[in-house]
Structures are given as C-alpha cells and as structure tokens.
mmCIF file of C-alpha atoms in Angstrom:
data_model
loop_
_atom_site.group_PDB
_atom_site.id
_atom_site.type_symbol
_atom_site.label_atom_id
_atom_site.label_comp_id
_atom_site.label_asym_id
_atom_site.label_seq_id
_atom_site.Cartn_x
_atom_site.Cartn_y
_atom_site.Cartn_z
ATOM 1 C CA UNK A 1 24.676 20.835 90.690
ATOM 2 C CA UNK A 2 25.888 20.407 87.125
ATOM 3 C CA UNK A 3 26.642 16.716 87.856
ATOM 4 C CA UNK A 4 23.075 16.180 88.931
ATOM 5 C CA UNK A 5 21.566 17.925 85.934
ATOM 6 C CA UNK A 6 23.717 15.932 83.577
ATOM 7 C CA UNK A 7 22.941 12.703 85.245
ATOM 8 C CA UNK A 8 19.248 13.454 85.368
ATOM 9 C CA UNK A 9 19.053 14.347 81.724
ATOM 10 C CA UNK A 10 21.242 11.752 79.911
ATOM 11 C CA UNK A 11 21.594 12.210 76.090
ATOM 12 C CA UNK A 12 21.922 9.009 74.100
ATOM 13 C CA UNK A 13 24.879 8.849 71.734
ATOM 14 C CA UNK A 14 23.791 9.801 68.235
ATOM 15 C CA UNK A 15 20.385 11.093 69.309
ATOM 16 C CA UNK A 16 21.064 14.528 68.002
ATOM 17 C CA UNK A 17 22.447 13.212 64.684
ATOM 18 C CA UNK A 18 19.556 10.886 64.062
ATOM 19 C CA UNK A 19 16.962 13.634 64.819
ATOM 20 C CA UNK A 20 18.835 15.889 62.322
ATOM 21 C CA UNK A 21 18.810 13.103 59.764
ATOM 22 C CA UNK A 22 15.117 12.460 60.097
ATOM 23 C CA UNK A 23 14.235 16.023 59.346
ATOM 24 C CA UNK A 24 15.593 15.929 55.705
ATOM 25 C CA UNK A 25 13.914 12.603 55.191
ATOM 26 C CA UNK A 26 10.554 13.988 56.494
ATOM 27 C CA UNK A 27 11.000 16.990 54.182
ATOM 28 C CA UNK A 28 11.671 14.798 51.156
ATOM 29 C CA UNK A 29 8.523 12.745 51.914
ATOM 30 C CA UNK A 30 6.409 15.819 52.299
ATOM 31 C CA UNK A 31 7.819 17.166 48.968
ATOM 32 C CA UNK A 32 6.905 13.993 47.233
ATOM 33 C CA UNK A 33 3.301 14.073 48.517
ATOM 34 C CA UNK A 34 2.934 17.802 47.630
ATOM 35 C CA UNK A 35 4.328 17.162 44.127
ATOM 36 C CA UNK A 36 1.991 14.294 43.590
ATOM 37 C CA UNK A 37 -1.086 16.419 44.739
ATOM 38 C CA UNK A 38 -0.064 19.174 42.250
ATOM 39 C CA UNK A 39 0.224 16.836 39.457
ATOM 40 C CA UNK A 40 -3.275 15.429 40.191
ATOM 41 C CA UNK A 41 -4.530 19.037 40.397
ATOM 42 C CA UNK A 42 -3.063 19.744 36.936
ATOM 43 C CA UNK A 43 -4.607 16.545 35.529
ATOM 44 C CA UNK A 44 -8.005 17.791 36.716
ATOM 45 C CA UNK A 45 -7.837 20.535 34.119
ATOM 46 C CA UNK A 46 -8.433 17.863 31.404
ATOM 47 C CA UNK A 47 -10.909 15.785 33.389
ATOM 48 C CA UNK A 48 -13.327 18.389 34.768
ATOM 49 C CA UNK A 49 -15.607 20.324 32.436
ATOM 50 C CA UNK A 50 -17.489 23.678 32.630
ATOM 51 C CA UNK A 51 -19.030 24.236 35.957
ATOM 52 C CA UNK A 52 -16.863 21.627 37.632
ATOM 53 C CA UNK A 53 -13.794 23.573 36.743
ATOM 54 C CA UNK A 54 -15.392 26.696 38.069
ATOM 55 C CA UNK A 55 -16.057 24.922 41.438
ATOM 56 C CA UNK A 56 -12.406 23.713 41.392
ATOM 57 C CA UNK A 57 -11.198 27.227 40.856
ATOM 58 C CA UNK A 58 -13.344 28.568 43.664
ATOM 59 C CA UNK A 59 -11.890 25.867 45.974
ATOM 60 C CA UNK A 60 -8.528 27.258 45.260
ATOM 61 C CA UNK A 61 -9.643 30.765 45.848
ATOM 62 C CA UNK A 62 -11.175 29.815 49.301
ATOM 63 C CA UNK A 63 -8.042 27.782 50.171
ATOM 64 C CA UNK A 64 -5.896 30.890 49.912
ATOM 65 C CA UNK A 65 -8.347 32.970 51.885
ATOM 66 C CA UNK A 66 -8.491 30.179 54.586
ATOM 67 C CA UNK A 67 -4.660 30.026 54.601
ATOM 68 C CA UNK A 68 -4.528 33.774 55.403
ATOM 69 C CA UNK A 69 -7.096 33.548 58.195
ATOM 70 C CA UNK A 70 -5.277 30.467 59.652
ATOM 71 C CA UNK A 71 -2.008 32.411 59.821
ATOM 72 C CA UNK A 72 -3.889 34.994 61.844
ATOM 73 C CA UNK A 73 -5.961 32.716 64.098
ATOM 74 C CA UNK A 74 -4.190 29.297 64.110
ATOM 75 C CA UNK A 75 -0.625 30.609 64.243
ATOM 76 C CA UNK A 76 -0.954 33.998 65.960
ATOM 77 C CA UNK A 77 -4.038 33.466 68.107
ATOM 78 C CA UNK A 78 -6.036 36.491 66.924
ATOM 79 C CA UNK A 79 -9.705 35.812 66.230
ATOM 80 C CA UNK A 80 -11.368 37.497 63.206
ATOM 81 C CA UNK A 81 -15.003 37.365 62.261
ATOM 82 C CA UNK A 82 -14.669 39.945 59.387
ATOM 83 C CA UNK A 83 -12.130 38.467 56.905
ATOM 84 C CA UNK A 84 -14.851 38.460 54.336
ATOM 85 C CA UNK A 85 -14.157 42.194 54.127
ATOM 86 C CA UNK A 86 -10.663 41.602 52.909
ATOM 87 C CA UNK A 87 -11.912 38.993 50.438
ATOM 88 C CA UNK A 88 -14.200 41.691 49.185
ATOM 89 C CA UNK A 89 -11.434 44.335 48.979
ATOM 90 C CA UNK A 90 -9.277 41.901 47.040
ATOM 91 C CA UNK A 91 -12.154 41.154 44.653
ATOM 92 C CA UNK A 92 -13.057 44.794 44.148
ATOM 93 C CA UNK A 93 -9.347 45.777 43.656
ATOM 94 C CA UNK A 94 -9.192 43.298 40.733
ATOM 95 C CA UNK A 95 -12.495 44.474 39.420
ATOM 96 C CA UNK A 96 -11.732 48.165 39.465
ATOM 97 C CA UNK A 97 -8.216 47.854 38.052
ATOM 98 C CA UNK A 98 -9.530 45.572 35.159
ATOM 99 C CA UNK A 99 -12.572 47.722 34.416
ATOM 100 C CA UNK A 100 -11.213 51.261 34.973
ATOM 101 C CA UNK A 101 -7.450 50.920 34.531
ATOM 102 C CA UNK A 102 -7.482 48.187 31.769
ATOM 103 C CA UNK A 103 -4.781 46.464 33.932
ATOM 104 C CA UNK A 104 -4.025 42.784 32.868
ATOM 105 C CA UNK A 105 -5.748 40.351 35.088
ATOM 106 C CA UNK A 106 -2.473 38.777 36.301
ATOM 107 C CA UNK A 107 -1.153 42.082 37.658
ATOM 108 C CA UNK A 108 -4.311 42.843 39.585
ATOM 109 C CA UNK A 109 -3.584 39.786 41.903
ATOM 110 C CA UNK A 110 -0.479 41.163 43.447
ATOM 111 C CA UNK A 111 -2.048 44.589 43.455
ATOM 112 C CA UNK A 112 -4.980 43.196 45.551
ATOM 113 C CA UNK A 113 -2.361 41.669 47.910
ATOM 114 C CA UNK A 114 -0.574 45.011 48.414
ATOM 115 C CA UNK A 115 -3.825 46.847 48.924
ATOM 116 C CA UNK A 116 -5.142 44.339 51.496
ATOM 117 C CA UNK A 117 -1.777 44.181 53.204
ATOM 118 C CA UNK A 118 -1.843 48.018 53.776
ATOM 119 C CA UNK A 119 -5.599 48.024 54.879
ATOM 120 C CA UNK A 120 -5.008 45.002 57.172
ATOM 121 C CA UNK A 121 -2.016 46.589 58.772
ATOM 122 C CA UNK A 122 -3.749 49.872 59.227
ATOM 123 C CA UNK A 123 -6.764 48.064 60.752
ATOM 124 C CA UNK A 124 -4.603 45.646 62.943
ATOM 125 C CA UNK A 125 -2.365 48.411 64.367
ATOM 126 C CA UNK A 126 -5.036 50.194 66.429
ATOM 127 C CA UNK A 127 -6.834 46.954 67.031
ATOM 128 C CA UNK A 128 -3.828 45.718 69.026
ATOM 129 C CA UNK A 129 -5.414 47.310 72.097
ATOM 130 C CA UNK A 130 -8.236 44.836 71.841
ATOM 131 C CA UNK A 131 -7.921 41.153 72.830
ATOM 132 C CA UNK A 132 -9.959 38.050 72.331
ATOM 133 C CA UNK A 133 -13.669 38.700 71.939
ATOM 134 C CA UNK A 134 -13.213 42.404 71.725
ATOM 135 C CA UNK A 135 -10.953 42.047 68.732
ATOM 136 C CA UNK A 136 -13.499 39.505 67.220
ATOM 137 C CA UNK A 137 -16.225 42.107 67.636
ATOM 138 C CA UNK A 138 -14.064 44.821 65.984
ATOM 139 C CA UNK A 139 -13.488 42.534 62.920
ATOM 140 C CA UNK A 140 -17.247 41.508 63.065
ATOM 141 C CA UNK A 141 -18.147 45.280 62.663
ATOM 142 C CA UNK A 142 -15.860 45.473 59.737
ATOM 143 C CA UNK A 143 -17.435 42.477 58.092
ATOM 144 C CA UNK A 144 -20.912 43.995 58.621
ATOM 145 C CA UNK A 145 -19.963 47.422 57.304
ATOM 146 C CA UNK A 146 -18.161 46.310 54.165
ATOM 147 C CA UNK A 147 -21.167 45.664 51.904
ATOM 148 C CA UNK A 148 -22.670 48.960 52.866
ATOM 149 C CA UNK A 149 -19.435 50.774 52.155
ATOM 150 C CA UNK A 150 -19.256 49.265 48.697
ATOM 151 C CA UNK A 151 -22.739 50.702 47.997
ATOM 152 C CA UNK A 152 -21.776 54.088 49.167
ATOM 153 C CA UNK A 153 -22.925 56.702 46.658
ATOM 154 C CA UNK A 154 -19.617 58.642 46.509
ATOM 155 C CA UNK A 155 -17.733 55.263 45.609
ATOM 156 C CA UNK A 156 -20.357 54.195 43.197
ATOM 157 C CA UNK A 157 -18.430 55.479 40.104
ATOM 158 C CA UNK A 158 -15.728 52.952 40.974
ATOM 159 C CA UNK A 159 -17.538 50.089 42.628
ATOM 160 C CA UNK A 160 -20.694 50.185 40.415
ATOM 161 C CA UNK A 161 -22.817 50.497 43.584
ATOM 162 C CA UNK A 162 -25.612 47.790 43.856
ATOM 163 C CA UNK A 163 -25.081 46.774 40.290
ATOM 164 C CA UNK A 164 -21.427 45.718 40.850
ATOM 165 C CA UNK A 165 -18.888 45.322 38.127
ATOM 166 C CA UNK A 166 -18.896 42.751 35.209
ATOM 167 C CA UNK A 167 -15.529 41.442 34.134
ATOM 168 C CA UNK A 168 -14.321 39.559 31.073
ATOM 169 C CA UNK A 169 -12.864 36.109 31.634
ATOM 170 C CA UNK A 170 -9.279 35.928 30.383
ATOM 171 C CA UNK A 171 -8.270 33.505 27.665
ATOM 172 C CA UNK A 172 -5.247 31.328 27.442
ATOM 173 C CA UNK A 173 -2.036 33.203 26.397
ATOM 174 C CA UNK A 174 0.481 32.267 23.676
ATOM 175 C CA UNK A 175 -2.230 30.469 21.686
ATOM 176 C CA UNK A 176 -2.432 27.556 24.223
ATOM 177 C CA UNK A 177 -5.209 24.977 23.282
ATOM 178 C CA UNK A 178 -7.072 25.682 26.544
ATOM 179 C CA UNK A 179 -10.610 26.942 27.198
ATOM 180 C CA UNK A 180 -11.138 30.012 29.309
ATOM 181 C CA UNK A 181 -12.239 27.902 32.267
ATOM 182 C CA UNK A 182 -9.199 25.611 31.951
ATOM 183 C CA UNK A 183 -6.809 28.586 31.861
ATOM 184 C CA UNK A 184 -8.293 30.404 34.732
ATOM 185 C CA UNK A 185 -8.130 27.173 36.861
ATOM 186 C CA UNK A 186 -4.486 26.604 35.957
ATOM 187 C CA UNK A 187 -3.647 30.208 36.635
ATOM 188 C CA UNK A 188 -5.447 29.958 40.004
ATOM 189 C CA UNK A 189 -3.509 26.668 40.749
ATOM 190 C CA UNK A 190 -0.243 28.440 39.989
ATOM 191 C CA UNK A 191 -1.090 31.283 42.319
ATOM 192 C CA UNK A 192 -2.125 28.824 44.985
ATOM 193 C CA UNK A 193 1.054 26.865 44.915
ATOM 194 C CA UNK A 194 3.016 30.174 45.188
ATOM 195 C CA UNK A 195 0.956 31.248 48.180
ATOM 196 C CA UNK A 196 1.371 27.981 49.987
ATOM 197 C CA UNK A 197 5.129 28.128 49.476
ATOM 198 C CA UNK A 198 5.265 31.670 50.788
ATOM 199 C CA UNK A 199 3.152 30.699 53.755
ATOM 200 C CA UNK A 200 5.432 27.636 54.448
ATOM 201 C CA UNK A 201 8.611 29.652 54.280
ATOM 202 C CA UNK A 202 7.051 32.416 56.478
ATOM 203 C CA UNK A 203 5.987 30.093 59.184
ATOM 204 C CA UNK A 204 9.341 28.315 59.217
ATOM 205 C CA UNK A 205 11.236 31.652 59.551
ATOM 206 C CA UNK A 206 12.030 33.620 62.653
ATOM 207 C CA UNK A 207 8.833 35.670 62.164
ATOM 208 C CA UNK A 208 6.806 32.548 62.049
ATOM 209 C CA UNK A 209 8.287 31.448 65.376
ATOM 210 C CA UNK A 210 7.567 34.831 66.830
ATOM 211 C CA UNK A 211 3.955 34.597 65.717
ATOM 212 C CA UNK A 212 3.580 31.264 67.459
ATOM 213 C CA UNK A 213 5.332 32.457 70.612
ATOM 214 C CA UNK A 214 2.789 35.310 70.865
ATOM 215 C CA UNK A 215 -0.076 32.856 70.409
ATOM 216 C CA UNK A 216 1.318 30.409 73.103
ATOM 217 C CA UNK A 217 2.172 33.127 75.697
ATOM 218 C CA UNK A 218 2.216 36.775 74.712
ATOM 219 C CA UNK A 219 3.914 37.978 77.970
ATOM 220 C CA UNK A 220 6.583 35.325 77.785
ATOM 221 C CA UNK A 221 7.205 36.223 74.116
ATOM 222 C CA UNK A 222 7.663 39.897 75.003
ATOM 223 C CA UNK A 223 9.942 39.064 77.834
ATOM 224 C CA UNK A 224 12.145 37.187 75.287
ATOM 225 C CA UNK A 225 12.466 40.290 73.158
ATOM 226 C CA UNK A 226 9.563 39.743 70.750
ATOM 227 C CA UNK A 227 7.944 43.075 69.610
ATOM 228 C CA UNK A 228 4.360 41.937 70.067
ATOM 229 C CA UNK A 229 2.752 45.105 68.637
ATOM 230 C CA UNK A 230 4.808 44.822 65.381
ATOM 231 C CA UNK A 231 4.270 41.101 64.847
ATOM 232 C CA UNK A 232 0.586 41.216 65.529
ATOM 233 C CA UNK A 233 0.000 44.096 63.133
ATOM 234 C CA UNK A 234 2.278 42.530 60.544
ATOM 235 C CA UNK A 235 0.376 39.127 60.873
ATOM 236 C CA UNK A 236 -2.938 40.873 60.487
ATOM 237 C CA UNK A 237 -1.652 42.650 57.387
ATOM 238 C CA UNK A 238 -0.221 39.402 55.903
ATOM 239 C CA UNK A 239 -3.364 37.526 56.659
ATOM 240 C CA UNK A 240 -5.384 40.142 54.957
ATOM 241 C CA UNK A 241 -3.079 40.038 51.896
ATOM 242 C CA UNK A 242 -3.593 36.343 51.564
ATOM 243 C CA UNK A 243 -7.296 36.684 51.802
ATOM 244 C CA UNK A 244 -7.237 39.448 49.281
ATOM 245 C CA UNK A 245 -5.517 37.338 46.808
ATOM 246 C CA UNK A 246 -8.279 34.617 47.265
ATOM 247 C CA UNK A 247 -10.893 37.461 46.539
ATOM 248 C CA UNK A 248 -8.939 38.523 43.465
ATOM 249 C CA UNK A 249 -9.060 35.082 42.038
ATOM 250 C CA UNK A 250 -12.717 34.740 42.746
ATOM 251 C CA UNK A 251 -13.448 37.970 40.908
ATOM 252 C CA UNK A 252 -11.579 36.634 37.806
ATOM 253 C CA UNK A 253 -13.376 33.280 37.978
ATOM 254 C CA UNK A 254 -16.912 34.614 38.655
ATOM 255 C CA UNK A 255 -16.462 37.600 36.272
ATOM 256 C CA UNK A 256 -18.666 39.673 38.645
ATOM 257 C CA UNK A 257 -18.274 41.511 41.864
ATOM 258 C CA UNK A 258 -21.194 42.974 43.881
ATOM 259 C CA UNK A 259 -21.630 44.054 47.506
ATOM 260 C CA UNK A 260 -24.153 41.351 48.314
ATOM 261 C CA UNK A 261 -21.647 38.673 47.379
ATOM 262 C CA UNK A 262 -19.598 39.544 50.453
ATOM 263 C CA UNK A 263 -22.020 39.427 53.326
ATOM 264 C CA UNK A 264 -21.136 38.462 56.924
ATOM 265 C CA UNK A 265 -21.929 34.842 56.161
ATOM 266 C CA UNK A 266 -18.801 34.792 53.973
ATOM 267 C CA UNK A 267 -16.669 35.676 57.122
ATOM 268 C CA UNK A 268 -18.456 33.097 59.104
ATOM 269 C CA UNK A 269 -17.853 30.514 56.424
ATOM 270 C CA UNK A 270 -14.124 31.307 56.352
ATOM 271 C CA UNK A 271 -13.937 30.743 60.118
ATOM 272 C CA UNK A 272 -15.852 27.431 59.788
ATOM 273 C CA UNK A 273 -13.448 26.506 56.985
ATOM 274 C CA UNK A 274 -10.293 26.795 59.157
ATOM 275 C CA UNK A 275 -11.915 24.813 62.092
ATOM 276 C CA UNK A 276 -13.110 22.046 59.796
ATOM 277 C CA UNK A 277 -9.642 21.885 57.956
ATOM 278 C CA UNK A 278 -7.674 22.133 61.204
ATOM 279 C CA UNK A 279 -6.716 25.315 63.080
ATOM 280 C CA UNK A 280 -2.949 25.883 63.040
ATOM 281 C CA UNK A 281 -2.368 23.666 59.994
ATOM 282 C CA UNK A 282 -1.046 24.676 56.717
ATOM 283 C CA UNK A 283 -2.811 22.161 54.423
ATOM 284 C CA UNK A 284 -6.015 22.185 56.408
ATOM 285 C CA UNK A 285 -6.981 25.170 54.169
ATOM 286 C CA UNK A 286 -7.637 22.821 51.320
ATOM 287 C CA UNK A 287 -10.049 20.689 53.182
ATOM 288 C CA UNK A 288 -11.787 23.626 54.623
ATOM 289 C CA UNK A 289 -12.233 25.110 51.199
ATOM 290 C CA UNK A 290 -13.748 21.910 49.915
ATOM 291 C CA UNK A 291 -16.215 22.038 52.926
ATOM 292 C CA UNK A 292 -17.218 25.623 52.190
ATOM 293 C CA UNK A 293 -17.612 24.928 48.348
ATOM 294 C CA UNK A 294 -19.608 21.729 48.474
ATOM 295 C CA UNK A 295 -21.404 21.217 51.738
ATOM 296 C CA UNK A 296 -24.001 24.031 51.227
ATOM 297 C CA UNK A 297 -24.761 22.560 47.813
ATOM 298 C CA UNK A 298 -25.066 19.069 49.361
ATOM 299 C CA UNK A 299 -27.392 20.445 52.075
ATOM 300 C CA UNK A 300 -29.536 22.004 49.471
ATOM 301 C CA UNK A 301 -29.896 18.827 47.532
ATOM 302 C CA UNK A 302 -30.827 16.895 50.709
ATOM 303 C CA UNK A 303 -33.478 19.464 51.705
ATOM 304 C CA UNK A 304 -34.612 22.462 49.813
ATOM 305 C CA UNK A 305 -36.918 23.483 52.595
ATOM 306 C CA UNK A 306 -34.269 23.678 55.312
ATOM 307 C CA UNK A 307 -30.814 23.422 53.754
ATOM 308 C CA UNK A 308 -29.165 25.416 56.607
ATOM 309 C CA UNK A 309 -30.512 23.011 59.149
ATOM 310 C CA UNK A 310 -28.783 20.088 57.215
ATOM 311 C CA UNK A 311 -25.589 22.325 56.974
ATOM 312 C CA UNK A 312 -25.747 22.711 60.758
ATOM 313 C CA UNK A 313 -26.116 18.971 61.376
ATOM 314 C CA UNK A 314 -23.211 18.227 59.088
ATOM 315 C CA UNK A 315 -20.991 20.827 60.849
ATOM 316 C CA UNK A 316 -21.860 19.358 64.260
ATOM 317 C CA UNK A 317 -21.020 15.838 63.034
ATOM 318 C CA UNK A 318 -17.751 17.114 61.744
ATOM 319 C CA UNK A 319 -16.915 18.789 65.099
ATOM 320 C CA UNK A 320 -17.740 15.664 67.078
ATOM 321 C CA UNK A 321 -15.993 13.186 64.714
ATOM 322 C CA UNK A 322 -12.964 15.439 64.048
ATOM 323 C CA UNK A 323 -12.343 17.923 66.940
ATOM 324 C CA UNK A 324 -8.933 18.680 65.502
ATOM 325 C CA UNK A 325 -10.199 19.129 62.026
ATOM 326 C CA UNK A 326 -9.583 16.991 58.983
ATOM 327 C CA UNK A 327 -5.818 17.295 59.254
ATOM 328 C CA UNK A 328 -6.035 16.328 62.947
ATOM 329 C CA UNK A 329 -7.833 13.168 61.992
ATOM 330 C CA UNK A 330 -5.233 12.287 59.308
ATOM 331 C CA UNK A 331 -2.465 12.845 61.769
ATOM 332 C CA UNK A 332 -4.057 10.404 64.280
ATOM 333 C CA UNK A 333 -4.574 7.852 61.549
ATOM 334 C CA UNK A 334 -0.885 8.225 60.480
ATOM 335 C CA UNK A 335 0.308 7.911 64.138
ATOM 336 C CA UNK A 336 -1.759 4.799 64.599
ATOM 337 C CA UNK A 337 -0.447 3.089 61.523
ATOM 338 C CA UNK A 338 3.028 4.139 62.398
ATOM 339 C CA UNK A 339 2.823 2.419 65.797
ATOM 340 C CA UNK A 340 1.216 -0.639 64.182
ATOM 341 C CA UNK A 341 4.162 -0.779 61.770
#
C-alpha cells in the first residue's frame, strides 16, 4: 500500500525547497509594492488641497471599515447587513469622548475599537444560533435600529439627539508646518497602515486559518478541533472593532456626528464595497472605499434627476466586468502576463 501511494505521488527533488524559497521572494515583492503605495499616499498630502484631502481621508476611513467587514464575510463566511451600526458606534464613541470627556482625539480611536469589539462580541455570541440569511436579517435589524437608538431621549444628553455633536478638527502637533486637513489625512493614513498590518498578521496566524476553515466547511473545522462558537464570536467582535476605527476617523475628519449620517444605506454601501473590491481579499478594501467615495458623486454629475439609476448601472457593469472584484481582475491580468513571460 505504501509503495503504491509513494509511486502515485512522486515528489520532485528540490520541490519543497524551491517552494519555500519562493515564499520569501513573494513577500519581499509585496513589501516593495506596499512601501511604494504608502510613499505615494504620503506624497498626496502635499499635492491634494482642501476638499480633496477630506475625500482622501474618508477613503481611508471606509477602507478600514471595509477591511473589518471583509474579515467577517470574506474570511469567515458570516454575512452582515448592519455594519453601518458599528461605524456609527465608533464615530459616536469618538464624538462623546472628545466632547464630554475632553479626551485627545488620538486616544478616542483605540477607545472606539475597544467599545465596538465588546459590542460586536456581545451581539455575535447569541447570533451564533443564526446562519446565512437569518444572521443577515439580524444584522439588518441592528442597522435599521441604530439611528433611532441614537435619537433616544434618555441618551440625548450624550449623543446630542437629532442635532448630533460638533467636533473640533485637530491641528498638527509639535509645531509641524501642516494644515489641519493635511494632519488629519496623515494621522488617518498612519492608523490605516497599522490596521492593515494587524489584519495581515491576524489572517496569517492560527486564528486566521481557523476563520477560513469555518468559512470553507464549518462541520469539518469543528471535527478538526476548531471551536466554532468562539471563533465566530471573536471574528464578529474583531470585525466590529475595525469598522469602529473607521467610524472614529470619519468623525474626526467630518467634525460632526448625527444619527441621520448612519442610515441603512451606509451598511449596504459597505457590503457593496467589499464585493467591488474583492471578497476575501485584504487590499480590495482600498478599491471598494474608492468606489463608495467617488461613484455616487460621479452618478450625481451624470444625472441630477436620477443619480441612483446611474449608480445602479455602474454597479451592474462592475459585477459583469469584474465578478471577482477589482483585486480578482488584477490577479487575472498578473497571471496572464506571467504565463506570457
């Protein structure tokens, strides 16, 4: 029997060593590309002005939120239609701490992550009994209820009710010769890089492999010793924490938080973003964030009478042209050029 197996599956001499050698080379290549993109992003600080810098900052905010949703949906297989609620919780955590506790803006970002982590875990734990569409409906209900909860009269002294909370935009520290918009963008870029590094390390760890195992086949993962309940709830909490950080950055950039800024459409937009960028991809979040930020504006410029019709057409074109998202298309192009070479 052993002879038959070994003869049926021959291993070429040096195959293992060559595969092992290719991994560091691929990692170095990825690091070079990422470093180049970060340098370009830093350079944009001194190229973009005013509203353009604000838009770039919001792209970073959405990218972190999409990264969180992609960890949940793309890497763990749980569908959420209510992640806009965690985006709102992160934004309001920053707003309340800055307004009522006079906390420095940079400390409110990790605080928002912790609050959303706890809320996400507490919501995700009982939701484990739900699967597929039923979980999606539970998160949908959360997204629908959140704006109303923020308007609740007994919370109005903290949330500002319908009026919301107005915040001050932070200036550059240490006397740096930067405008407020430039500093907020650079601060958001730093947070974005940190969150992407955390996500990369998480997905490459044993916990990340457990997440993907549950996504691919939950029963098989449990048979292999994976605690499905723990990892699903943990993933929901981590996903909420990432989304909360995105919301916190948006509050700092916009200088204002109000319930009507976090409607159900925000949750739908986040889901659209991960599909456009590429479900189950790390850097698809950036492309999805660009889509969320600029396509609605483009649609309104094309037709002020029916902007959402234009938005729908653009989305359909994206889905037909790039069923695997932007990252999926880029991978196909890379593979084709690789074969040609």
